[in-house]
PDB file of C-alpha atoms in Angstrom:
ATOM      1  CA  UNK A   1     141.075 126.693  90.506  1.00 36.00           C
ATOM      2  CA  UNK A   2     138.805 127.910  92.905  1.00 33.00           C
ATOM      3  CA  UNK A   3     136.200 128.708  90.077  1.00 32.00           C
ATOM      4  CA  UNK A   4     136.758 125.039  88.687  1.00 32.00           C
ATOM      5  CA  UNK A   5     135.887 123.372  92.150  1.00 36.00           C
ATOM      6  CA  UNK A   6     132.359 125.379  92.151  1.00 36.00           C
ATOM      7  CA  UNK A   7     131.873 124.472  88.750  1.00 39.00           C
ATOM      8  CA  UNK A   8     132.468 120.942  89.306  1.00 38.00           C
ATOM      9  CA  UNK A   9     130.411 120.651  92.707  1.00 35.00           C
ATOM     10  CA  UNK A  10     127.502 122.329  90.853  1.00 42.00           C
ATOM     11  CA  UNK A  11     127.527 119.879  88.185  1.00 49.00           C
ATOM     12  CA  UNK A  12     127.787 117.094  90.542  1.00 54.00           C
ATOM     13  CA  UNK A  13     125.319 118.135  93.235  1.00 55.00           C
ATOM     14  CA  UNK A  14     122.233 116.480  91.522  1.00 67.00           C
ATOM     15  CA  UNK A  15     123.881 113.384  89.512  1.00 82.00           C
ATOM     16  CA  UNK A  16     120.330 111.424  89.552  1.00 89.00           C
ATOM     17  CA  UNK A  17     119.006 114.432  87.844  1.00 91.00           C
ATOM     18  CA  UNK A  18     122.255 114.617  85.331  1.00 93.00           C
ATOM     19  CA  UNK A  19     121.582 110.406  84.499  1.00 95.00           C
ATOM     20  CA  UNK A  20     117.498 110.902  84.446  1.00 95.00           C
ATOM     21  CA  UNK A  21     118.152 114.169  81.932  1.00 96.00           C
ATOM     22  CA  UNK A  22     120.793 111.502  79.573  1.00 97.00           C
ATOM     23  CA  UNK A  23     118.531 108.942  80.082  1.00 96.00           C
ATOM     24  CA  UNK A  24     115.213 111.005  78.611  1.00 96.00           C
ATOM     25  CA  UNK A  25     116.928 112.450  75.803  1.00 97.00           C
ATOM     26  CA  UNK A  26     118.825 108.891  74.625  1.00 96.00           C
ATOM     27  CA  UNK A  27     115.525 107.466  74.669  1.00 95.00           C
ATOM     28  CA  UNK A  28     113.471 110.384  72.590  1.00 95.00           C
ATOM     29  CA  UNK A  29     116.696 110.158  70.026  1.00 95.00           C
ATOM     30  CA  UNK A  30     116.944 106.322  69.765  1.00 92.00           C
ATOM     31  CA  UNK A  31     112.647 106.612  69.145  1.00 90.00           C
ATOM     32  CA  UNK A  32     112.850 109.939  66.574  1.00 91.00           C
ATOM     33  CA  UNK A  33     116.181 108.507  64.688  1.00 90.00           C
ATOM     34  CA  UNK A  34     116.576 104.698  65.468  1.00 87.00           C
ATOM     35  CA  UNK A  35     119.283 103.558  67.950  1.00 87.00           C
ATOM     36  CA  UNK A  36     121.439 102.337  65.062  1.00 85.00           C
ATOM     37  CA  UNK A  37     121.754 106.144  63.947  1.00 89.00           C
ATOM     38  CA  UNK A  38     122.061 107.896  67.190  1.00 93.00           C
ATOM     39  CA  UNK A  39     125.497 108.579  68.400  1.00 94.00           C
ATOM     40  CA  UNK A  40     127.190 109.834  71.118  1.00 95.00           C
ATOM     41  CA  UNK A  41     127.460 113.272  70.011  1.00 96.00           C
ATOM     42  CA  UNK A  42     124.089 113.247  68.607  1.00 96.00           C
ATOM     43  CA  UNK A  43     123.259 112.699  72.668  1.00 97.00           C
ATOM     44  CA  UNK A  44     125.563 115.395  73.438  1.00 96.00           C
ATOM     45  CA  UNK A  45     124.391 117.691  71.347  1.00 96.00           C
ATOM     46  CA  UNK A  46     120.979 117.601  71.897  1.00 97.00           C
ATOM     47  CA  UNK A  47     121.821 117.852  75.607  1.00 95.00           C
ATOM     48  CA  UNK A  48     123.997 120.611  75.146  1.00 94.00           C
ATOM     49  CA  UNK A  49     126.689 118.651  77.501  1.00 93.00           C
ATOM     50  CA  UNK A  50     130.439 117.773  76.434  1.00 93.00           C
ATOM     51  CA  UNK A  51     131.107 114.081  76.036  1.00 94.00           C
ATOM     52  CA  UNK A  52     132.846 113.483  79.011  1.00 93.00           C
ATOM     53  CA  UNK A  53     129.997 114.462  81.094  1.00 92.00           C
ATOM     54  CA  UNK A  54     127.884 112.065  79.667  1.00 95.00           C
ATOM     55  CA  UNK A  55     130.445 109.137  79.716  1.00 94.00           C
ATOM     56  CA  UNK A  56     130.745 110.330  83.251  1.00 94.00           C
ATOM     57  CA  UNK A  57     127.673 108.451  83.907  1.00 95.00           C
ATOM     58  CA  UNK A  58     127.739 105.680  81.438  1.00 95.00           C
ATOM     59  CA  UNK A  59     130.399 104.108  79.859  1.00 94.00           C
ATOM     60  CA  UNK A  60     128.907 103.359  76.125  1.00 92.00           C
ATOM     61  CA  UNK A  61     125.617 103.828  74.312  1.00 91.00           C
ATOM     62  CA  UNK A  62     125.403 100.268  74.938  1.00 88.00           C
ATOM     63  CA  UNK A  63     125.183 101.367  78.762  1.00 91.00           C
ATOM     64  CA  UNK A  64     122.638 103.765  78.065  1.00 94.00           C
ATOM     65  CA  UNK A  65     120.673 101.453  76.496  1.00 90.00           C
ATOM     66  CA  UNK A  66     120.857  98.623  79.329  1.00 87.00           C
ATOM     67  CA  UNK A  67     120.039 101.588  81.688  1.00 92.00           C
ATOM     68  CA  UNK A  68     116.889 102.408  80.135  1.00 91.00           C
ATOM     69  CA  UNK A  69     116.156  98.943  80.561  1.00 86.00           C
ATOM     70  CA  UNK A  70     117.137  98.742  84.140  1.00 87.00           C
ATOM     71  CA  UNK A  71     114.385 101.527  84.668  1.00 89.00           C
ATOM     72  CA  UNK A  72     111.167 100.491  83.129  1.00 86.00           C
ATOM     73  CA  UNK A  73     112.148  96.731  84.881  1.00 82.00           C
ATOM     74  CA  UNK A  74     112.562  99.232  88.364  1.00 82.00           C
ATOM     75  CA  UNK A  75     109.377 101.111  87.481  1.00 82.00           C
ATOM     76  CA  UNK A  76     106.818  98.252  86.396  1.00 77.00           C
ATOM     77  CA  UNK A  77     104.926  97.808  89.497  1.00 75.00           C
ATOM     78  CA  UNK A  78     102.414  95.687  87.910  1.00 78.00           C
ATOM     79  CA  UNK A  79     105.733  93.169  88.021  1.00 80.00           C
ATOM     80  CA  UNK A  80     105.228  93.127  92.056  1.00 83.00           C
ATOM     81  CA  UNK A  81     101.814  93.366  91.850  1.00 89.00           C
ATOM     82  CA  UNK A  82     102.130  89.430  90.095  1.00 91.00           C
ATOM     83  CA  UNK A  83     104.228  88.451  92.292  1.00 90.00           C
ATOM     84  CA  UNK A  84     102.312  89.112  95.649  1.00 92.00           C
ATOM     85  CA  UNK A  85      99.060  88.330  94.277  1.00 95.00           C
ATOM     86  CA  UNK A  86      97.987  85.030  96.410  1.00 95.00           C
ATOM     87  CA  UNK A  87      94.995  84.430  94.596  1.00 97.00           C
ATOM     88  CA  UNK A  88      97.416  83.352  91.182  1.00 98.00           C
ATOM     89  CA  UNK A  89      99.120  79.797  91.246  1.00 98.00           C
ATOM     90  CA  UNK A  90     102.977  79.813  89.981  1.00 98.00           C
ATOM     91  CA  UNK A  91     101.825  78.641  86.390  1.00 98.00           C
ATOM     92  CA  UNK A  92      99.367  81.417  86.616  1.00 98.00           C
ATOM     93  CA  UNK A  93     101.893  84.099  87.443  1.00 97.00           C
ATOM     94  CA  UNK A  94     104.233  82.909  84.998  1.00 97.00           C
ATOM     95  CA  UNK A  95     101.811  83.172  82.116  1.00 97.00           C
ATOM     96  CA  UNK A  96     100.427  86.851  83.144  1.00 96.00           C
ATOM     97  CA  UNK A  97     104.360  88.257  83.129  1.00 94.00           C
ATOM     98  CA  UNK A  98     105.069  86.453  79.898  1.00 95.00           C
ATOM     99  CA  UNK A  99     102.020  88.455  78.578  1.00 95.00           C
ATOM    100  CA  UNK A 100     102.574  92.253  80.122  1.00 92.00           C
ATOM    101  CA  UNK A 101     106.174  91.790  78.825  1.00 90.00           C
ATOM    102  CA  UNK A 102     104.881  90.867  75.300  1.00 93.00           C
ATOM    103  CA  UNK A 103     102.167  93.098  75.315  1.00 92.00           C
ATOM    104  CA  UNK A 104     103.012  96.432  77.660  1.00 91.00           C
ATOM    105  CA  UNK A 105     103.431  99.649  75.919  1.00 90.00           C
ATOM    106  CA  UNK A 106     106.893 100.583  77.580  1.00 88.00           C
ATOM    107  CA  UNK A 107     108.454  97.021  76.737  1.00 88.00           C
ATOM    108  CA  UNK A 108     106.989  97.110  73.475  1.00 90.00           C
ATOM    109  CA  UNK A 109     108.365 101.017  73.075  1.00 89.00           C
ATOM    110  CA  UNK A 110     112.361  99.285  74.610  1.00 86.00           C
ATOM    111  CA  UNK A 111     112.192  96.580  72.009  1.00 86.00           C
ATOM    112  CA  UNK A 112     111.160  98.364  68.926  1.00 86.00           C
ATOM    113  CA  UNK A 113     114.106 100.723  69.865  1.00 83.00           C
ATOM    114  CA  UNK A 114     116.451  97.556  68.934  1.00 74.00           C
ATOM    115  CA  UNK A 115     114.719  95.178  66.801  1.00 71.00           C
ATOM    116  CA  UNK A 116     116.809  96.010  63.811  1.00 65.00           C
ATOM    117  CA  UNK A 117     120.289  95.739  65.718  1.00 67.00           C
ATOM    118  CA  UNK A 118     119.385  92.047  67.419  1.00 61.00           C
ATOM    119  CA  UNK A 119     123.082  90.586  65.686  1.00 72.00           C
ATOM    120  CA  UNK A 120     125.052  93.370  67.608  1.00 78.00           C
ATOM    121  CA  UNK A 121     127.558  91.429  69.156  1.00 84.00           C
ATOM    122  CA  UNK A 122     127.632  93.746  72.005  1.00 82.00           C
ATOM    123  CA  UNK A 123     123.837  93.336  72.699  1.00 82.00           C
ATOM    124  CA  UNK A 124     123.885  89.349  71.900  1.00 86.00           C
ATOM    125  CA  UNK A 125     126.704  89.202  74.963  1.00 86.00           C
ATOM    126  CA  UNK A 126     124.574  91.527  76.972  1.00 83.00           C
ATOM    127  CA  UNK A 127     120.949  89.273  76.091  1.00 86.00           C
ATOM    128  CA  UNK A 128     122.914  85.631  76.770  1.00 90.00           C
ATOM    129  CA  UNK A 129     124.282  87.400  79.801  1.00 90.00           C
ATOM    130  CA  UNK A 130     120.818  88.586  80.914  1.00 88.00           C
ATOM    131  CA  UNK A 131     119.255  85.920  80.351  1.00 91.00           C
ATOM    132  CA  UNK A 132     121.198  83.538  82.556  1.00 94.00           C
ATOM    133  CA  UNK A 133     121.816  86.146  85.395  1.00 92.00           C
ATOM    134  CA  UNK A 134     118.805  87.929  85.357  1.00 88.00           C
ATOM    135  CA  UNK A 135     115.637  86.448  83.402  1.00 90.00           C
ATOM    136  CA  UNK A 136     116.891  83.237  84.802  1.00 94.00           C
ATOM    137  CA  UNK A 137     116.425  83.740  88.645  1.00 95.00           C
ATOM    138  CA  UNK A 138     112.755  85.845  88.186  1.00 92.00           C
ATOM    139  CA  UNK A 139     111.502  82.840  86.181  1.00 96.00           C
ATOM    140  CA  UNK A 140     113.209  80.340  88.700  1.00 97.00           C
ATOM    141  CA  UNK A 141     111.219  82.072  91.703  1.00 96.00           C
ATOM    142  CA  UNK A 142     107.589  81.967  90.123  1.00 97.00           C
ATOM    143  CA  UNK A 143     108.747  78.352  89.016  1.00 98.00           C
ATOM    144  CA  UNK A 144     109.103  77.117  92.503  1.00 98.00           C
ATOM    145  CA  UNK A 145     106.327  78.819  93.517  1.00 98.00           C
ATOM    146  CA  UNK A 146     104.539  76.819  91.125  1.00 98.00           C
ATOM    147  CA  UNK A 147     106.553  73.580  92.288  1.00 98.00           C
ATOM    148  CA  UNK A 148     104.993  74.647  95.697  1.00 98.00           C
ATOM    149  CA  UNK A 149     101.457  74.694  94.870  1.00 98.00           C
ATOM    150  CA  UNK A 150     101.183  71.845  92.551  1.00 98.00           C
ATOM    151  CA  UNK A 151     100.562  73.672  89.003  1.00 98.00           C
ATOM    152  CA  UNK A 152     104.054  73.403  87.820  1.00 98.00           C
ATOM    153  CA  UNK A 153     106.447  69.925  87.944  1.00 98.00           C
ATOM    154  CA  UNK A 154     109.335  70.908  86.442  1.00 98.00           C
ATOM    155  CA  UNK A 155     112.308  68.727  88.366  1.00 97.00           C
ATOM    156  CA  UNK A 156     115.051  70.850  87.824  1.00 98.00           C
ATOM    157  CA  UNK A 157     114.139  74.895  88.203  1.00 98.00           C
ATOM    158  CA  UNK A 158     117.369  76.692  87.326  1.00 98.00           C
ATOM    159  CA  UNK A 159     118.512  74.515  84.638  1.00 98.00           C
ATOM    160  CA  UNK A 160     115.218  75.062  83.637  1.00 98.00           C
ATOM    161  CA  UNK A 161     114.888  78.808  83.461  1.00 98.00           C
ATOM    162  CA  UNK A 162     118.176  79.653  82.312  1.00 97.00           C
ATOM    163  CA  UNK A 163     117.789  77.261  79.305  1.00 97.00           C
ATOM    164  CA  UNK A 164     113.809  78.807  78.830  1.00 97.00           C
ATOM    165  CA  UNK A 165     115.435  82.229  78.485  1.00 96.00           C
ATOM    166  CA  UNK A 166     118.000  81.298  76.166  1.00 96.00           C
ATOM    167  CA  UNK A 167     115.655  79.679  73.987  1.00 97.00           C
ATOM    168  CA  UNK A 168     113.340  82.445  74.069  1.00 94.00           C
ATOM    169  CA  UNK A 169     115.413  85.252  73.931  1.00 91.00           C
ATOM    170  CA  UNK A 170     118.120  84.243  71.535  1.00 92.00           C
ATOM    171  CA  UNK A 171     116.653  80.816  69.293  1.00 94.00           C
ATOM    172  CA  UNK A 172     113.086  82.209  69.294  1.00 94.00           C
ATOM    173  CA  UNK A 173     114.183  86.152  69.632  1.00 88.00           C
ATOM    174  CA  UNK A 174     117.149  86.724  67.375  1.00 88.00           C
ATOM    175  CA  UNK A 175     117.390  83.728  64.971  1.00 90.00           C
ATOM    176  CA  UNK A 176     113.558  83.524  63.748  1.00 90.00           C
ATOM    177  CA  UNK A 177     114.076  84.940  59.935  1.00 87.00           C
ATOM    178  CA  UNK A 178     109.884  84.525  59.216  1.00 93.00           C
ATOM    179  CA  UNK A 179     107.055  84.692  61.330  1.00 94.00           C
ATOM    180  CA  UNK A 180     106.497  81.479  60.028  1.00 96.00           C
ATOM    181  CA  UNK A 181     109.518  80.490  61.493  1.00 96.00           C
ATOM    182  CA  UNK A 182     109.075  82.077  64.488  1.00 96.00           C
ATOM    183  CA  UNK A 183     105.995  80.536  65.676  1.00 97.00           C
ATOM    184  CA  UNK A 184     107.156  77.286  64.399  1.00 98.00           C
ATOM    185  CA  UNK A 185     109.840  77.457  67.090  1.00 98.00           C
ATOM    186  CA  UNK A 186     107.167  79.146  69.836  1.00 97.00           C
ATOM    187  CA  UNK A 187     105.060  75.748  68.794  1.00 98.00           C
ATOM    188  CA  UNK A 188     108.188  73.463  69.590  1.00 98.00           C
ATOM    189  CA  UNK A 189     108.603  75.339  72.536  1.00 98.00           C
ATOM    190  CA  UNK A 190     105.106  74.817  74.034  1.00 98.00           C
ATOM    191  CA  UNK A 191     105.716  70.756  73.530  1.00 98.00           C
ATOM    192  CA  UNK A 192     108.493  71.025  75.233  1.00 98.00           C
ATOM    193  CA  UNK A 193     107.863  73.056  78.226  1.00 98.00           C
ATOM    194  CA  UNK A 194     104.439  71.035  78.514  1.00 98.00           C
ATOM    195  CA  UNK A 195     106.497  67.577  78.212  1.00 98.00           C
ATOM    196  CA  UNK A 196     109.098  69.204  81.536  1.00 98.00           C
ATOM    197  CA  UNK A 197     105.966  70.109  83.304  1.00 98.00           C
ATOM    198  CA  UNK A 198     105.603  74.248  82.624  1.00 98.00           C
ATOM    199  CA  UNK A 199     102.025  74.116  80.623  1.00 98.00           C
ATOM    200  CA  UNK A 200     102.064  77.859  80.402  1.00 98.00           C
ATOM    201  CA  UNK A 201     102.008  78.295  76.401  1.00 98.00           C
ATOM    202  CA  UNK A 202      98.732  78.371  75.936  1.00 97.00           C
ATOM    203  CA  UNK A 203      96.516  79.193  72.599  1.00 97.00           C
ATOM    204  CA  UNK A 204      96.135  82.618  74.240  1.00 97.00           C
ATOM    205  CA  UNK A 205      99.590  83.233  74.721  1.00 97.00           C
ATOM    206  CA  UNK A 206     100.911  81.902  71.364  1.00 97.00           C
ATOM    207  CA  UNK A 207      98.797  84.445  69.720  1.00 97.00           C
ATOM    208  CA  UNK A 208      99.997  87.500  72.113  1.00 96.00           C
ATOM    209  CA  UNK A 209     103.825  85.864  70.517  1.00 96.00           C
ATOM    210  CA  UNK A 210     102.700  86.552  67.157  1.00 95.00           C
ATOM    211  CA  UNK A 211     101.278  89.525  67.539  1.00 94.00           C
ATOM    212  CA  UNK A 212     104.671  90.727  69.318  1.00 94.00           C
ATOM    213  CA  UNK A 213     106.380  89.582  66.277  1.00 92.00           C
ATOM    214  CA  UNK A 214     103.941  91.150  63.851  1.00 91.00           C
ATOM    215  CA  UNK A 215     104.515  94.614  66.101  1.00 89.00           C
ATOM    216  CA  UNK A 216     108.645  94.384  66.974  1.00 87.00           C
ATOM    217  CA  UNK A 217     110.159  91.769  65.225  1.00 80.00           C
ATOM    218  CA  UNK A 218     108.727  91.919  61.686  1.00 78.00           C
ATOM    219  CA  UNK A 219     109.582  95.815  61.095  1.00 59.00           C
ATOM    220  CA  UNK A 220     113.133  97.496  61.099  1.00 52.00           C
ATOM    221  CA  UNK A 221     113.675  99.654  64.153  1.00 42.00           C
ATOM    222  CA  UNK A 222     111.587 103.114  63.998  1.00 43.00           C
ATOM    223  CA  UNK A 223     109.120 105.636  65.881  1.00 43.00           C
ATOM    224  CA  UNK A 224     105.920 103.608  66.922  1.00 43.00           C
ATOM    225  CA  UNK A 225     102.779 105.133  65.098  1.00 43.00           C
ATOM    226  CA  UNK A 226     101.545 107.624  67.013  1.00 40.00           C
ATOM    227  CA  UNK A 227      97.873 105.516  67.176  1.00 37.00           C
ATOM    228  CA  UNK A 228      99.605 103.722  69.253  1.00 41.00           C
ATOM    229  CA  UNK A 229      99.568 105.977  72.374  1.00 36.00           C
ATOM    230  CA  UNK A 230     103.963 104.890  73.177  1.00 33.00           C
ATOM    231  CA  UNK A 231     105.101 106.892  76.001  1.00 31.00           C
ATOM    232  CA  UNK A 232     108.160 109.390  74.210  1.00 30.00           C
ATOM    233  CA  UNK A 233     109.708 108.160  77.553  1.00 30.00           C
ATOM    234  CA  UNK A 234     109.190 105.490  79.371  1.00 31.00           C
ATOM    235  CA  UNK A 235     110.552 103.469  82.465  1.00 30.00           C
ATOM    236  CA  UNK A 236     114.929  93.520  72.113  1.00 41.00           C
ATOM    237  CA  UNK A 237     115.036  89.005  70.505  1.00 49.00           C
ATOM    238  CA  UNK A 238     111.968  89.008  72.724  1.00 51.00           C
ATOM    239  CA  UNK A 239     111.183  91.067  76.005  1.00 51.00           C
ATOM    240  CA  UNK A 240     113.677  90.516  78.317  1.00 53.00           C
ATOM    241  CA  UNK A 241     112.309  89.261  82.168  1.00 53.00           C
ATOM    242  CA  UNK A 242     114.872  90.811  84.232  1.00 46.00           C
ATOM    243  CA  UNK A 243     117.072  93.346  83.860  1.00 43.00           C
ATOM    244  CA  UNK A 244     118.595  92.963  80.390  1.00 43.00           C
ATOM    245  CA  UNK A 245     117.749  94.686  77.015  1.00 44.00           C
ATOM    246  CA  UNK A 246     117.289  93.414  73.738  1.00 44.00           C
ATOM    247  CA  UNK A 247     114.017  92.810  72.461  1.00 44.00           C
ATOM    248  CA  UNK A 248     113.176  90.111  74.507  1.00 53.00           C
ATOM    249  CA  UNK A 249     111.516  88.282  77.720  1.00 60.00           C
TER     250      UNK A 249
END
């Protein structure tokens, strides 16, 4: 017993290190063999822990997936750096986070990881959920902030942002079956944002969208190319602005 109690309080000493350790090797699994095909005990294995150690520290692959998107959203300072930079109107900082998150290396490497499982039932819950709870507020902020400085008139903020990120993340994210599609329904999105006073889908930005779809949303889930530079580590619909993952805003 006594033997047990040192064993456990050894594991247990360093759990950030235990979750950072699950965390790294989930991610270089779901990148080498797709997130479809990666399993628990694939995770276990290649960490050389038993299963209940790792659902210890997260309930599902589901959960390890929404944690690895919890830390590239804590990590991305050039988030903050949008945020606090006074010399950017609302409309301005809106449309600069709308393009890192469609065109950053680490977001791009989250939502490749996914962009074959979008119709997972478990990940649509977790992207509607996201989107509301999360995306939602972010986009509110910059929105008033915008409201505040006279580039952006949209009358109702929240209604607004929660119904944005839907749109984006689930219409535009999930149920686009052709790129043709696709930017048909980024197109209808621009005339109606500009019509409710958010002018931020600009020529510029449409063609960062189709690029993202050319890069994530057009190819089954797999490895990036290594011309691409991805981080094997780092921190799906479209990139998610918040917390959630899915490809997504």
């Amino acid at each position: 017993v006594c033997m047990k109690g040192a064993g456990a309080m050894a594991r247990n000493k360093y759990p950030e290190e235990t979750v950072k350790k699950i965390l790294d090797v989930s991610h270089r699994l779901f990148r080498e063999k797709g997130y479809d095909h990666t399993t628990i005990q694939d995770i276990t294995d290649a960490l050389g822990m038993s299963k209940g150690a790792v659902y210890h520290h997260f309930k599902s692959k589901e959960d390890i997936l929404d944690k690895l998107t919890d830390r590239y959203y804590d990590e991305m300072g050039w988030f903050r750096g949008i945020r606090l930079d006074s010399s950017l109107t609302g409309l301005e900082k809106v449309r600069q986070v709308l393009l890192r998150l469609l065109s950053d290396p680490g977001k791009l490497d989250l939502d490749r990881l996914t962009s074959s499982t979008a119709m997972d039932p478990k990940l649509l819950t977790l992207t509607l959920r996201a989107s509301v709870a999360d995306s939602g507020p972010f986009l509110e902020a910059l929105i008033r902030e915008g409201i505040a400085d006279g580039s952006i008139a949209v009358a109702q903020p929240k209604e607004f942002s929660e119904a944005f990120m839907i749109l984006m993340n689930l219409w535009v994210g999930v149920f686009s079956s052709t790129r043709e599609d696709f930017m048909s329904k980024m197109h209808f999105l621009k005339d109606l944002t500009d019509h409710m006073g958010l002018p931020v889908l600009d020529d510029h930005l449409l063609s960062v969208c189709q690029a993202y779809y050319e890069r994530i949303l057009s190819l089954p889930s797999q490895p990036p190319p290594p011309e691409e530079g991805m981080p094997s580590a780092s921190g799906g619909a479209l990139p998610a602005l918040g917390e959630a993952h899915r490809p997504g805003l």
